[in-house]
Amino acid sequence: MQEYYDVVIMGGGPAGSTLGALLAQRTGLRIAIFDKETFPREHIGESFAHPVVPQLEESGALAKVLASSCWVKKFGGVYAWEPGRPSVAFFDHGPFEEDGVYRWTMHVNRAEFDHILLDHAADVGADVFQGTAITRYEPDTGGGLVHLGDGTTVRTGYFVDASGRQSNVSAARNKRAWLSNFKNIAIWQHYTNCDNTQNLPVDWNIFTSDNLSPIGCFAFRDGWCWYIPVPKIIDGRRVLTHSIGIVTNPAVLKDPERDFTDPGVFLNTVRQVPYLQDLISAAVPVADGMLTATNYSRVSDEFADYDERHLLVGDAAFFVDPLFSSGVAVAMTQASAAALLLQATTDSAHSETDKRHLWQDYNSKWHGMAETFALMIDQWYHAIAKNNPDSIYWNTRGTGSDLGIREQTFDTLLNTAFQPTLLHVLTHGTRRIEDLDAAGPFLAATALAEPADLTEDATIALAPNAALRDSVTLIVPGFKAVYPPSVVRLPPPVKAGIAEYWKNPLTNHASAPSPLRSTIPCKRIYFTDNPGGATIDANPHLDGVTGLWELLSTGPLKYGEISDQLTDAQRQLVKRMCINGFLHITTPQTAEPVPDSV
């Protein structure tokens, strides 16, 4: 162990090991990863979303994972939420219908998978210390002091918390808000003698004909069940088990007949869940007792502090809900963003102001993404609750997340759209926003994000201290080889490159370059009297910010007289500028009365 590292990473899970591997390969920085546990170790979260594959390929770990026997190929999901009308979806279902190329990811034995990733980080140059706890980070000028469990210390230039949802080091400095409507308990165990979800003999099962494995998610009165094939080693032999879990409200466990932590009650319950019951009639648990994880849905108040050189990635930053298996994919993509951020911060080519704004972008954009995704999940729960009026679980959800939504989230809502797979499932394949319930939390919040005073007869004017300058930014979430929301129109060559990539991510890796390989130029709108305050980074090619700024600089303008001259992107940018205070709105009702002449 060295006395000084440029970057110390607390936590060796997928986020920490991915970040360590990327930095070790792309920079000359000295990297150390500390984890309090010794790998392999068990962990929840055994089924992934498909952005995991490109992230593994970017870090160089994909070939090592594929060479192991700890995984099963996954192509999408079965979501049985309404009797007789399950929803099914391939990954990037819409693009798959166009190009016929399957996107895929993995169900994994997390103990082995995480161990492969941590060993890979060590292989490519990061110093890895297992069984070594970090107890405190003490920032000072130009970095900080990392305190270890044995009483020793290590100096670092930057400290990254990737230690997961139970991070006490960051929690001591950074409030972590619970998502009150998502306070779940997950209860699970692994079982043998189970059938695969793709074998359900029903006409809607799109996974059957080609024997493609999906995740199975099945609703019942007290919550929902997951069903995941997991290759495990039992008595020295590789065995395909199935992870069966229940996500529920802890309050229901007070009823002895619904105490799912009791193995007998658990198995009896899941054997009565529609569709799942057809797969597990002969299921046998591989161990006594049940595994549990509680209160895991929360969002940290801040994800990055440039002055303290303190950064959060993965579950240490936020975790919303396990419903769409997004946790590991988001954590690894956030690690890629953090790698780019640290690479840019240590690059002398960037000004101090740009570095500070990049950290601000990382914090505000990822925070906005976390809260926006929570609203999407809440929209889903809202729809299910309407069909389960007597359920404690479903009716404590879908009523709007306790997020303390801020301007950055409204900005995200205006600048993004519904997550494609979630939209496909929730609309039963139509993928039309208008098919969602307008009273649901996501659409209600989106409506609030629209500036109410921005009417045709309103006058808009630049704030006196608003300014525009050349800058750089990073893309969030920056998923490689995954389609963005449907409102984003990809050029045909980009679409063709993504399809080619998924035919073989190892050999066709160059067909879909990562958007998180480098920063991108932007025009930054900011306040001259508050450089550390709110900013908007606008793409001059896509947002039309230069022409819009020239127009707005001519003086107060009636919005109705210029709106037809603006592109859709420029109109969205006007709304974002209003939300963030860069544009002042005056309506006939709010205008100062003109005094009578004397």
Coordinates of C-alpha atoms in Angstrom, one line a residue:
M1 CA 0.0 0.0 0.0
Q2 CA 1.3 3.4 -1.0
E3 CA 1.1 6.5 1.2
Y4 CA -0.6 8.5 -1.6
Y5 CA -3.1 7.6 -4.4
D6 CA -4.5 10.0 -6.9
V7 CA -7.9 8.3 -6.5
V8 CA -9.1 6.1 -3.6
I9 CA -12.3 4.2 -4.3
M10 CA -14.3 2.8 -1.4
G11 CA -16.1 -0.3 -2.5
G12 CA -15.2 -3.1 -5.0
G13 CA -18.6 -3.9 -6.4
P14 CA -19.5 -3.3 -10.1
A15 CA -19.4 0.5 -9.7
G16 CA -16.1 0.7 -7.9
S17 CA -14.3 -2.0 -9.9
T18 CA -15.5 -0.5 -13.2
L19 CA -14.3 2.9 -12.2
G20 CA -11.0 1.6 -11.1
A21 CA -10.4 -0.4 -14.3
L22 CA -11.3 2.5 -16.5
L23 CA -9.0 5.0 -14.7
A24 CA -6.2 2.5 -14.6
Q25 CA -6.3 1.9 -18.3
R26 CA -7.0 5.4 -19.5
T27 CA -4.9 7.6 -17.3
G28 CA -1.6 7.5 -15.5
L29 CA -3.3 8.0 -12.1
R30 CA -2.5 5.9 -9.2
I31 CA -5.7 4.1 -8.2
A32 CA -6.6 2.1 -5.1
I33 CA -9.8 0.2 -4.3
F34 CA -10.7 -0.8 -0.8
D35 CA -13.5 -3.2 0.2
K36 CA -14.3 -4.2 3.8
E37 CA -15.3 -7.7 2.6
T38 CA -13.2 -10.5 1.1
F39 CA -14.5 -11.7 -2.3
P40 CA -16.3 -13.7 -3.4
R41 CA -19.3 -12.6 -1.3
E42 CA -23.0 -12.8 -1.8
H43 CA -25.0 -9.9 -3.1
I44 CA -28.5 -9.0 -4.1
G45 CA -29.2 -8.0 -7.7
E46 CA -28.7 -11.0 -10.0
S47 CA -30.5 -9.9 -13.2
F48 CA -29.3 -7.0 -15.3
A49 CA -30.5 -4.5 -17.8
H50 CA -28.7 -4.6 -21.2
P51 CA -26.5 -1.4 -20.8
V52 CA -24.3 -3.7 -18.6
V53 CA -22.9 -5.4 -21.6
P54 CA -21.4 -2.3 -23.3
Q55 CA -20.0 -1.1 -19.9
L56 CA -18.3 -4.5 -19.4
E57 CA -16.9 -4.2 -23.0
E58 CA -15.7 -0.7 -22.4
S59 CA -13.9 -1.7 -19.2
G60 CA -12.3 -4.7 -20.8
A61 CA -14.0 -7.2 -18.5
L62 CA -16.6 -8.6 -20.9
A63 CA -14.5 -11.4 -22.3
K64 CA -13.6 -12.6 -18.8
V65 CA -17.2 -12.7 -17.8
L66 CA -18.3 -14.5 -20.9
A67 CA -15.5 -17.0 -20.4
S68 CA -16.9 -17.9 -17.0
S69 CA -19.9 -20.2 -16.3
C70 CA -21.6 -17.8 -13.8
W71 CA -24.2 -16.3 -16.1
V72 CA -27.2 -17.0 -18.3
K73 CA -28.0 -14.9 -21.3
K74 CA -31.1 -12.6 -20.8
F75 CA -33.2 -11.0 -23.5
G76 CA -35.9 -9.1 -21.7
G77 CA -38.8 -9.6 -19.3
V78 CA -42.2 -11.0 -18.5
Y79 CA -44.3 -8.6 -16.3
A80 CA -47.5 -10.3 -15.2
W81 CA -49.3 -7.5 -13.4
E82 CA -52.9 -7.8 -14.6
P83 CA -54.8 -11.1 -14.7
G84 CA -54.8 -12.5 -18.2
R85 CA -52.8 -9.6 -19.7
P86 CA -49.1 -9.9 -19.0
S87 CA -46.7 -7.5 -20.6
V88 CA -43.6 -8.8 -22.4
A89 CA -40.6 -6.9 -23.8
F90 CA -37.3 -7.6 -25.5
F91 CA -34.6 -5.1 -24.7
D92 CA -34.9 -2.1 -27.1
H93 CA -38.1 -3.7 -28.3
G94 CA -38.9 -1.0 -30.9
P95 CA -35.5 -1.1 -32.5
F96 CA -35.5 -4.9 -32.4
E97 CA -38.7 -4.8 -34.5
E98 CA -36.9 -2.7 -37.1
D99 CA -33.6 -4.5 -37.3
G100 CA -34.3 -8.0 -36.0
V101 CA -31.1 -8.0 -33.8
Y102 CA -31.5 -9.2 -30.2
R103 CA -30.1 -7.1 -27.4
W104 CA -29.1 -9.1 -24.4
T105 CA -27.6 -9.1 -21.0
M106 CA -27.1 -11.5 -18.1
H107 CA -28.6 -13.2 -15.1
V108 CA -25.6 -13.9 -12.9
N109 CA -24.3 -15.4 -9.7
R110 CA -23.3 -12.1 -8.2
A111 CA -20.6 -13.5 -5.9
E112 CA -18.6 -14.8 -9.0
F113 CA -19.5 -11.9 -11.3
D114 CA -18.4 -9.2 -8.8
H115 CA -15.2 -11.2 -8.1
I116 CA -14.3 -11.3 -11.8
L117 CA -14.8 -7.5 -12.1
L118 CA -12.6 -6.8 -9.0
D119 CA -9.9 -9.1 -10.2
H120 CA -10.0 -7.4 -13.6
A121 CA -9.4 -4.0 -12.0
A122 CA -6.3 -5.4 -10.3
D123 CA -5.2 -7.0 -13.5
V124 CA -5.2 -3.7 -15.4
G125 CA -3.3 -1.7 -12.7
A126 CA -5.5 -0.7 -9.8
D127 CA -4.2 -1.6 -6.3
V128 CA -7.0 -3.7 -4.7
F129 CA -7.2 -4.2 -0.9
Q130 CA -9.9 -6.7 0.3
G131 CA -10.9 -7.1 3.9
T132 CA -9.9 -3.5 4.5
A133 CA -12.5 -1.1 5.8
I134 CA -12.5 2.7 5.3
T135 CA -13.9 4.4 8.4
R136 CA -13.7 8.1 7.5
Y137 CA -12.7 10.5 4.8
E138 CA -11.3 13.8 6.0
P139 CA -11.0 16.4 3.2
D140 CA -8.4 19.1 3.2
T141 CA -6.6 21.3 0.7
G142 CA -6.2 19.5 -2.6
G143 CA -7.5 16.2 -1.5
G144 CA -8.0 14.4 1.8
L145 CA -7.0 11.8 4.3
V146 CA -8.6 8.3 4.2
H147 CA -8.8 6.6 7.6
L148 CA -8.7 2.8 7.5
G149 CA -10.1 0.3 10.0
D150 CA -6.7 -0.7 11.3
G151 CA -6.0 2.9 12.4
T152 CA -3.7 3.7 9.5
T153 CA -4.3 6.4 6.9
V154 CA -3.8 7.0 3.2
R155 CA -3.7 10.4 1.4
T156 CA -5.6 10.8 -1.8
G157 CA -6.3 13.5 -4.4
Y158 CA -9.9 12.4 -4.9
F159 CA -12.2 10.1 -2.8
V160 CA -14.9 8.1 -4.5
D161 CA -17.6 6.4 -2.4
A162 CA -18.8 3.3 -4.3
S163 CA -19.6 1.3 -1.2
G164 CA -23.3 0.7 -1.8
R165 CA -26.5 1.7 0.0
Q166 CA -25.1 1.3 3.5
S167 CA -22.4 3.9 3.1
N168 CA -21.8 5.3 6.6
V169 CA -18.8 7.4 5.5
S170 CA -20.8 9.5 3.0
A171 CA -23.9 9.4 5.1
A172 CA -22.1 11.2 7.9
R173 CA -21.5 14.2 5.5
N174 CA -24.4 13.9 3.1
K175 CA -28.1 13.5 3.9
R176 CA -29.6 10.4 2.2
A177 CA -33.3 10.9 1.6
W178 CA -35.5 7.9 1.7
L179 CA -38.0 7.5 -1.1
S180 CA -40.9 7.2 1.3
N181 CA -43.2 5.4 -1.2
F182 CA -40.5 2.8 -2.0
K183 CA -39.7 1.6 1.5
N184 CA -39.6 -2.1 0.6
I185 CA -38.3 -5.3 2.0
A186 CA -36.9 -7.9 -0.4
I187 CA -37.0 -11.6 0.8
W188 CA -35.5 -14.4 -1.3
Q189 CA -33.8 -17.7 -1.6
H190 CA -32.5 -20.0 -4.4
Y191 CA -34.3 -23.1 -5.5
T192 CA -33.6 -26.1 -7.7
N193 CA -36.1 -28.3 -9.7
C194 CA -37.7 -25.2 -11.3
D195 CA -38.8 -24.6 -14.9
N196 CA -37.7 -21.6 -17.0
T197 CA -39.9 -18.6 -17.7
Q198 CA -39.6 -19.0 -21.4
N199 CA -41.3 -22.4 -21.1
L200 CA -44.6 -20.9 -19.9
P201 CA -47.1 -22.5 -22.4
V202 CA -49.1 -19.3 -23.3
D203 CA -49.6 -17.6 -26.6
W204 CA -48.2 -14.3 -25.4
N205 CA -44.8 -15.7 -24.4
I206 CA -42.5 -14.2 -27.1
F207 CA -39.5 -15.9 -25.6
T208 CA -40.6 -19.5 -26.1
S209 CA -39.9 -20.2 -29.8
D210 CA -36.2 -19.4 -29.7
N211 CA -35.7 -20.5 -26.0
L212 CA -34.7 -16.9 -24.9
S213 CA -34.4 -16.4 -21.2
P214 CA -36.3 -13.4 -19.7
I215 CA -36.7 -12.3 -16.1
G216 CA -40.1 -13.2 -14.7
C217 CA -41.9 -10.5 -12.5
F218 CA -45.2 -11.5 -11.1
A219 CA -47.6 -9.4 -9.1
F220 CA -49.7 -10.6 -6.2
R221 CA -51.8 -9.0 -3.5
D222 CA -48.9 -8.0 -1.2
G223 CA -46.3 -7.0 -3.8
W224 CA -44.4 -8.7 -6.6
C225 CA -42.1 -11.7 -7.1
W226 CA -39.0 -12.0 -9.2
Y227 CA -37.9 -15.2 -10.9
I228 CA -34.3 -15.4 -12.1
P229 CA -32.1 -18.3 -13.3
V230 CA -28.8 -18.3 -11.4
P231 CA -26.0 -20.7 -12.0
K232 CA -24.5 -21.5 -8.6
I233 CA -21.9 -23.9 -7.3
I234 CA -23.4 -26.4 -4.8
D235 CA -21.3 -29.1 -3.2
G236 CA -18.6 -28.4 -5.7
R237 CA -20.9 -28.8 -8.7
R238 CA -22.4 -26.2 -11.1
V239 CA -26.2 -26.2 -10.7
L240 CA -28.8 -24.0 -12.4
T241 CA -30.9 -22.6 -9.6
H242 CA -33.7 -20.0 -9.7
S243 CA -33.6 -17.0 -7.4
I244 CA -37.2 -16.5 -6.2
G245 CA -37.9 -13.3 -4.3
I246 CA -40.7 -11.2 -2.9
V247 CA -40.7 -7.4 -2.7
T248 CA -43.3 -6.2 -0.2
N249 CA -44.2 -3.7 2.4
P250 CA -42.6 -4.6 5.8
A251 CA -46.0 -3.9 7.4
V252 CA -47.6 -7.0 5.9
L253 CA -45.1 -9.2 7.8
K254 CA -46.9 -8.5 11.0
D255 CA -49.5 -11.0 10.0
P256 CA -48.1 -14.5 10.8
E257 CA -49.8 -15.9 7.7
R258 CA -48.0 -13.4 5.5
D259 CA -44.6 -13.4 7.3
F260 CA -42.6 -14.2 4.2
T261 CA -39.4 -14.5 6.2
D262 CA -40.7 -17.9 7.2
P263 CA -39.5 -20.3 4.5
G264 CA -42.8 -22.3 4.6
V265 CA -45.0 -19.3 4.4
F266 CA -42.8 -17.9 1.6
L267 CA -42.9 -21.1 -0.5
N268 CA -46.6 -21.6 0.0
T269 CA -47.3 -18.0 -1.1
V270 CA -45.2 -18.0 -4.3
R271 CA -46.8 -21.3 -5.3
Q272 CA -50.1 -19.5 -5.5
V273 CA -49.0 -16.6 -7.6
P274 CA -50.4 -16.8 -11.2
Y275 CA -48.0 -18.0 -13.8
L276 CA -45.2 -18.4 -11.3
Q277 CA -47.0 -21.3 -9.7
D278 CA -46.7 -23.2 -13.0
L279 CA -42.9 -23.0 -12.9
I280 CA -42.1 -24.0 -9.2
S281 CA -44.4 -26.8 -8.2
A282 CA -41.4 -29.0 -7.4
A283 CA -39.1 -26.3 -6.2
V284 CA -36.6 -27.2 -3.5
P285 CA -34.6 -24.6 -1.5
V286 CA -30.8 -24.8 -1.6
A287 CA -30.4 -23.5 2.0
D288 CA -32.4 -23.1 5.2
G289 CA -33.8 -19.7 6.0
M290 CA -34.5 -16.6 3.9
L291 CA -32.2 -13.8 2.7
T292 CA -33.5 -10.2 3.2
A293 CA -32.6 -6.6 2.3
T294 CA -34.6 -3.7 3.6
N295 CA -35.0 0.0 3.0
Y296 CA -32.8 0.3 0.0
S297 CA -34.6 3.0 -2.1
R298 CA -33.1 6.4 -1.5
V299 CA -31.2 9.2 -3.1
S300 CA -28.2 11.0 -1.6
D301 CA -28.6 14.8 -1.3
E302 CA -25.4 15.5 -3.3
F303 CA -23.4 13.2 -5.6
A304 CA -20.3 15.4 -6.0
D305 CA -18.4 18.1 -4.2
Y306 CA -15.6 19.6 -6.1
D307 CA -14.1 21.5 -3.2
E308 CA -14.0 18.4 -1.0
R309 CA -12.9 16.1 -3.9
H310 CA -15.6 13.8 -2.9
L311 CA -17.7 11.8 -5.4
L312 CA -20.5 9.2 -5.1
V313 CA -21.2 6.4 -7.6
G314 CA -23.6 3.5 -7.8
D315 CA -25.9 2.7 -4.9
A316 CA -24.0 5.0 -2.6
A317 CA -25.4 7.8 -4.8
F318 CA -28.9 6.4 -5.3
F319 CA -31.0 3.3 -5.8
V320 CA -34.6 3.6 -6.8
D321 CA -36.3 0.2 -7.2
P322 CA -35.4 -3.3 -8.4
L323 CA -38.4 -3.6 -10.7
F324 CA -36.6 -3.2 -14.1
S325 CA -33.2 -4.6 -13.0
S326 CA -31.6 -1.3 -13.7
G327 CA -29.3 -1.0 -10.6
V328 CA -26.1 -2.5 -11.8
A329 CA -26.4 -1.0 -15.3
V330 CA -26.9 2.5 -13.8
A331 CA -24.1 2.0 -11.3
M332 CA -21.6 1.0 -14.0
T333 CA -22.7 3.8 -16.4
Q334 CA -22.3 6.3 -13.6
A335 CA -18.9 4.8 -12.9
S336 CA -18.0 5.5 -16.6
A337 CA -19.2 9.1 -16.1
A338 CA -17.1 9.4 -13.0
A339 CA -14.1 8.1 -14.8
L340 CA -14.5 10.8 -17.5
L341 CA -15.1 13.4 -14.8
L342 CA -11.9 12.5 -13.0
Q343 CA -9.9 12.2 -16.2
A344 CA -11.1 15.7 -17.3
T345 CA -10.4 17.1 -13.8
T346 CA -6.8 16.0 -13.8
D347 CA -6.3 17.3 -17.4
S348 CA -4.5 20.7 -17.4
A349 CA -6.2 21.5 -20.8
H350 CA -9.5 22.3 -18.9
S351 CA -9.9 25.6 -17.0
E352 CA -10.7 25.6 -13.3
T353 CA -14.1 27.0 -14.2
D354 CA -14.9 24.2 -16.7
K355 CA -13.7 21.6 -14.1
R356 CA -16.1 23.1 -11.5
H357 CA -19.0 23.1 -14.0
L358 CA -18.3 19.5 -15.0
W359 CA -18.6 18.5 -11.4
Q360 CA -21.8 20.5 -11.1
D361 CA -23.1 18.8 -14.3
Y362 CA -22.3 15.3 -12.8
N363 CA -24.2 16.2 -9.6
S364 CA -27.2 17.9 -11.1
K365 CA -27.7 15.7 -14.1
W366 CA -27.4 12.4 -12.3
H367 CA -29.6 13.7 -9.5
G368 CA -32.2 14.7 -12.0
M369 CA -32.0 11.3 -13.7
A370 CA -32.5 9.5 -10.3
E371 CA -35.6 11.5 -9.4
T372 CA -37.0 11.3 -12.9
F373 CA -36.6 7.5 -13.0
A374 CA -38.3 7.3 -9.6
L375 CA -41.2 9.2 -11.0
M376 CA -41.4 6.7 -14.0
I377 CA -41.5 3.8 -11.6
D378 CA -44.1 5.6 -9.5
Q379 CA -46.2 6.0 -12.7
W380 CA -46.0 2.3 -13.1
Y381 CA -47.1 1.6 -9.5
H382 CA -49.9 4.2 -9.9
A383 CA -51.3 2.1 -12.8
I384 CA -51.1 -1.1 -10.8
A385 CA -52.7 0.3 -7.7
K386 CA -55.8 1.2 -9.6
N387 CA -56.3 -2.6 -10.1
N388 CA -55.6 -3.5 -6.5
P389 CA -57.7 -1.2 -4.3
D390 CA -57.5 -3.5 -1.3
S391 CA -53.7 -4.0 -1.3
I392 CA -51.6 -2.4 1.4
Y393 CA -48.5 -2.7 -0.8
W394 CA -49.8 -1.3 -4.1
N395 CA -51.7 1.6 -2.4
T396 CA -48.7 2.9 -0.5
R397 CA -47.1 3.4 -3.9
G398 CA -48.0 5.3 -7.0
T399 CA -49.0 8.5 -5.1
G400 CA -45.9 10.5 -5.9
S401 CA -42.4 10.0 -4.6
D402 CA -41.1 12.0 -1.6
L403 CA -38.3 13.4 -3.6
G404 CA -38.2 17.1 -2.7
I405 CA -38.1 17.8 -6.4
R406 CA -35.9 20.7 -7.4
E407 CA -35.3 22.8 -10.5
Q408 CA -32.7 20.3 -11.7
T409 CA -35.4 17.6 -11.8
F410 CA -37.8 19.8 -13.7
D411 CA -35.0 20.6 -16.1
T412 CA -34.4 16.8 -16.6
L413 CA -38.1 16.3 -17.2
L414 CA -38.1 18.9 -19.9
N415 CA -35.0 17.5 -21.5
T416 CA -35.8 13.8 -21.5
A417 CA -38.7 11.4 -22.1
F418 CA -40.1 8.2 -20.7
Q419 CA -37.6 5.3 -20.5
P420 CA -38.3 3.2 -23.6
T421 CA -38.6 -0.3 -22.1
L422 CA -40.8 1.0 -19.3
L423 CA -43.0 2.8 -21.7
H424 CA -43.3 -0.3 -23.9
V425 CA -44.4 -2.4 -20.9
L426 CA -46.7 0.1 -19.3
T427 CA -48.6 0.8 -22.6
H428 CA -48.7 -2.9 -23.6
G429 CA -46.6 -2.2 -26.6
T430 CA -48.0 0.9 -28.1
R431 CA -45.2 3.1 -26.7
R432 CA -47.3 6.2 -26.8
I433 CA -47.1 8.7 -23.9
E434 CA -50.8 9.5 -24.4
D435 CA -51.7 6.0 -23.3
L436 CA -50.4 6.7 -19.8
D437 CA -52.7 7.9 -17.1
A438 CA -52.4 11.7 -17.0
A439 CA -53.0 11.6 -13.2
G440 CA -49.9 9.5 -12.6
P441 CA -46.9 10.9 -10.8
F442 CA -44.5 11.2 -13.8
L443 CA -47.0 13.0 -16.1
A444 CA -48.2 15.2 -13.2
A445 CA -44.6 16.2 -12.4
T446 CA -43.9 16.8 -16.2
A447 CA -46.9 19.1 -16.3
L448 CA -45.6 21.0 -13.3
A449 CA -42.3 21.4 -15.1
E450 CA -44.0 23.4 -17.9
P451 CA -43.7 27.2 -17.0
A452 CA -47.3 28.1 -16.4
D453 CA -46.7 31.8 -17.2
L454 CA -45.1 31.1 -20.6
T455 CA -48.3 32.0 -22.6
E456 CA -48.6 33.5 -26.1
D457 CA -49.2 37.0 -24.6
A458 CA -46.3 36.7 -22.2
T459 CA -43.1 38.8 -22.6
I460 CA -39.8 37.1 -22.0
A461 CA -36.4 38.8 -21.3
L462 CA -33.0 37.6 -20.4
A463 CA -32.1 38.0 -16.8
P464 CA -29.7 41.0 -16.4
N465 CA -26.9 38.7 -15.1
A466 CA -27.4 35.9 -17.6
A467 CA -24.5 35.1 -19.9
L468 CA -23.4 32.6 -22.5
R469 CA -19.9 31.1 -23.0
D470 CA -18.0 28.2 -24.6
S471 CA -17.6 25.2 -22.3
V472 CA -17.6 21.4 -22.1
T473 CA -20.0 18.9 -20.5
L474 CA -20.6 15.2 -20.2
I475 CA -23.6 13.1 -21.2
V476 CA -25.9 11.6 -18.7
P477 CA -26.7 8.8 -18.7
G478 CA -24.5 8.1 -21.7
F479 CA -25.6 4.5 -22.3
K480 CA -23.5 3.0 -25.1
A481 CA -25.3 1.0 -27.8
V482 CA -28.7 1.5 -26.2
Y483 CA -31.5 3.5 -27.8
P484 CA -32.4 6.8 -26.1
P485 CA -36.0 7.8 -25.4
S486 CA -38.1 7.8 -28.5
V487 CA -38.2 11.6 -28.9
V488 CA -34.5 11.5 -29.8
R489 CA -34.1 10.8 -33.5
L490 CA -30.9 8.9 -34.3
P491 CA -29.3 9.2 -37.7
P492 CA -29.5 6.0 -39.9
P493 CA -25.7 5.3 -39.6
V494 CA -25.9 5.5 -35.8
K495 CA -28.8 3.1 -35.8
A496 CA -27.0 0.7 -38.1
G497 CA -23.9 0.9 -35.9
I498 CA -26.0 -0.1 -32.8
A499 CA -27.5 -3.0 -34.6
E500 CA -24.1 -4.2 -35.8
Y501 CA -22.7 -3.8 -32.3
W502 CA -25.2 -6.2 -30.8
K503 CA -24.5 -8.9 -33.3
N504 CA -21.2 -9.4 -31.4
P505 CA -20.1 -6.7 -28.8
L506 CA -16.6 -8.2 -28.5
T507 CA -15.7 -8.0 -32.2
N508 CA -18.0 -5.1 -33.2
H509 CA -17.1 -2.8 -30.3
A510 CA -16.1 0.1 -32.6
S511 CA -19.6 0.1 -34.3
A512 CA -21.1 2.0 -31.3
P513 CA -18.6 4.4 -29.7
S514 CA -19.2 5.3 -26.1
P515 CA -20.5 8.8 -25.4
L516 CA -18.5 8.8 -22.2
R517 CA -15.1 8.5 -23.8
S518 CA -14.6 12.3 -23.8
T519 CA -16.3 15.5 -22.8
I520 CA -18.3 17.3 -25.5
P521 CA -18.2 21.0 -26.4
C522 CA -21.3 23.0 -25.4
K523 CA -22.5 26.5 -24.9
R524 CA -23.1 27.2 -21.2
I525 CA -25.7 29.6 -19.9
Y526 CA -24.8 30.9 -16.5
F527 CA -25.1 33.8 -14.1
T528 CA -22.1 36.1 -14.1
D529 CA -22.7 37.0 -10.4
N530 CA -23.0 33.3 -9.3
P531 CA -20.7 31.1 -11.4
G532 CA -21.3 28.2 -9.0
G533 CA -25.1 28.5 -9.3
A534 CA -27.5 27.0 -11.8
T535 CA -26.2 26.5 -15.4
I536 CA -27.6 25.0 -18.6
D537 CA -25.3 23.3 -21.0
A538 CA -26.7 23.5 -24.5
N539 CA -25.6 21.7 -27.7
P540 CA -25.1 24.3 -30.3
H541 CA -25.9 21.9 -33.1
L542 CA -29.0 20.3 -31.6
D543 CA -30.5 23.0 -29.3
G544 CA -30.0 26.0 -31.6
V545 CA -28.7 27.9 -28.6
T546 CA -26.6 30.5 -30.6
G547 CA -29.4 31.7 -32.7
L548 CA -31.8 31.7 -29.8
W549 CA -29.4 33.7 -27.7
E550 CA -29.0 36.3 -30.5
L551 CA -32.7 36.7 -30.7
L552 CA -33.2 37.0 -26.9
S553 CA -30.4 39.5 -26.7
T554 CA -32.4 42.0 -28.8
G555 CA -34.5 42.8 -25.7
P556 CA -37.9 41.9 -24.3
L557 CA -40.0 39.9 -26.7
K558 CA -43.6 38.7 -26.8
Y559 CA -43.4 34.9 -26.8
G560 CA -46.3 34.5 -29.1
E561 CA -44.6 36.6 -31.8
I562 CA -41.4 34.5 -31.8
S563 CA -42.5 31.0 -30.9
D564 CA -43.3 30.1 -34.5
Q565 CA -39.8 31.1 -35.5
L566 CA -38.3 28.6 -33.0
T567 CA -37.5 25.0 -33.5
D568 CA -38.9 22.4 -31.1
A569 CA -35.5 22.2 -29.5
Q570 CA -35.3 26.0 -29.0
R571 CA -38.8 26.0 -27.5
Q572 CA -37.7 23.4 -25.0
L573 CA -34.6 25.4 -24.2
V574 CA -36.7 28.5 -23.6
K575 CA -38.7 26.5 -21.0
R576 CA -35.5 25.3 -19.3
M577 CA -34.2 28.8 -19.2
C578 CA -37.5 29.9 -17.5
I579 CA -37.3 27.1 -15.0
N580 CA -33.7 28.0 -14.1
G581 CA -34.3 31.8 -13.9
F582 CA -32.3 32.8 -17.0
L583 CA -35.5 34.2 -18.6
H584 CA -37.9 36.5 -16.8
I585 CA -41.6 36.2 -17.8
T586 CA -44.0 39.0 -17.6
T587 CA -47.7 38.5 -18.3
P588 CA -50.4 41.2 -18.7
Q589 CA -51.6 40.2 -15.2
T590 CA -48.1 40.6 -13.6
A591 CA -46.9 43.7 -15.5
E592 CA -46.4 46.9 -13.5
P593 CA -49.2 49.4 -14.2
V594 CA -48.1 52.5 -16.1
P595 CA -48.6 55.5 -13.9
D596 CA -50.9 58.3 -15.1
S597 CA -49.0 61.2 -16.6
V598 CA -49.0 64.4 -14.5

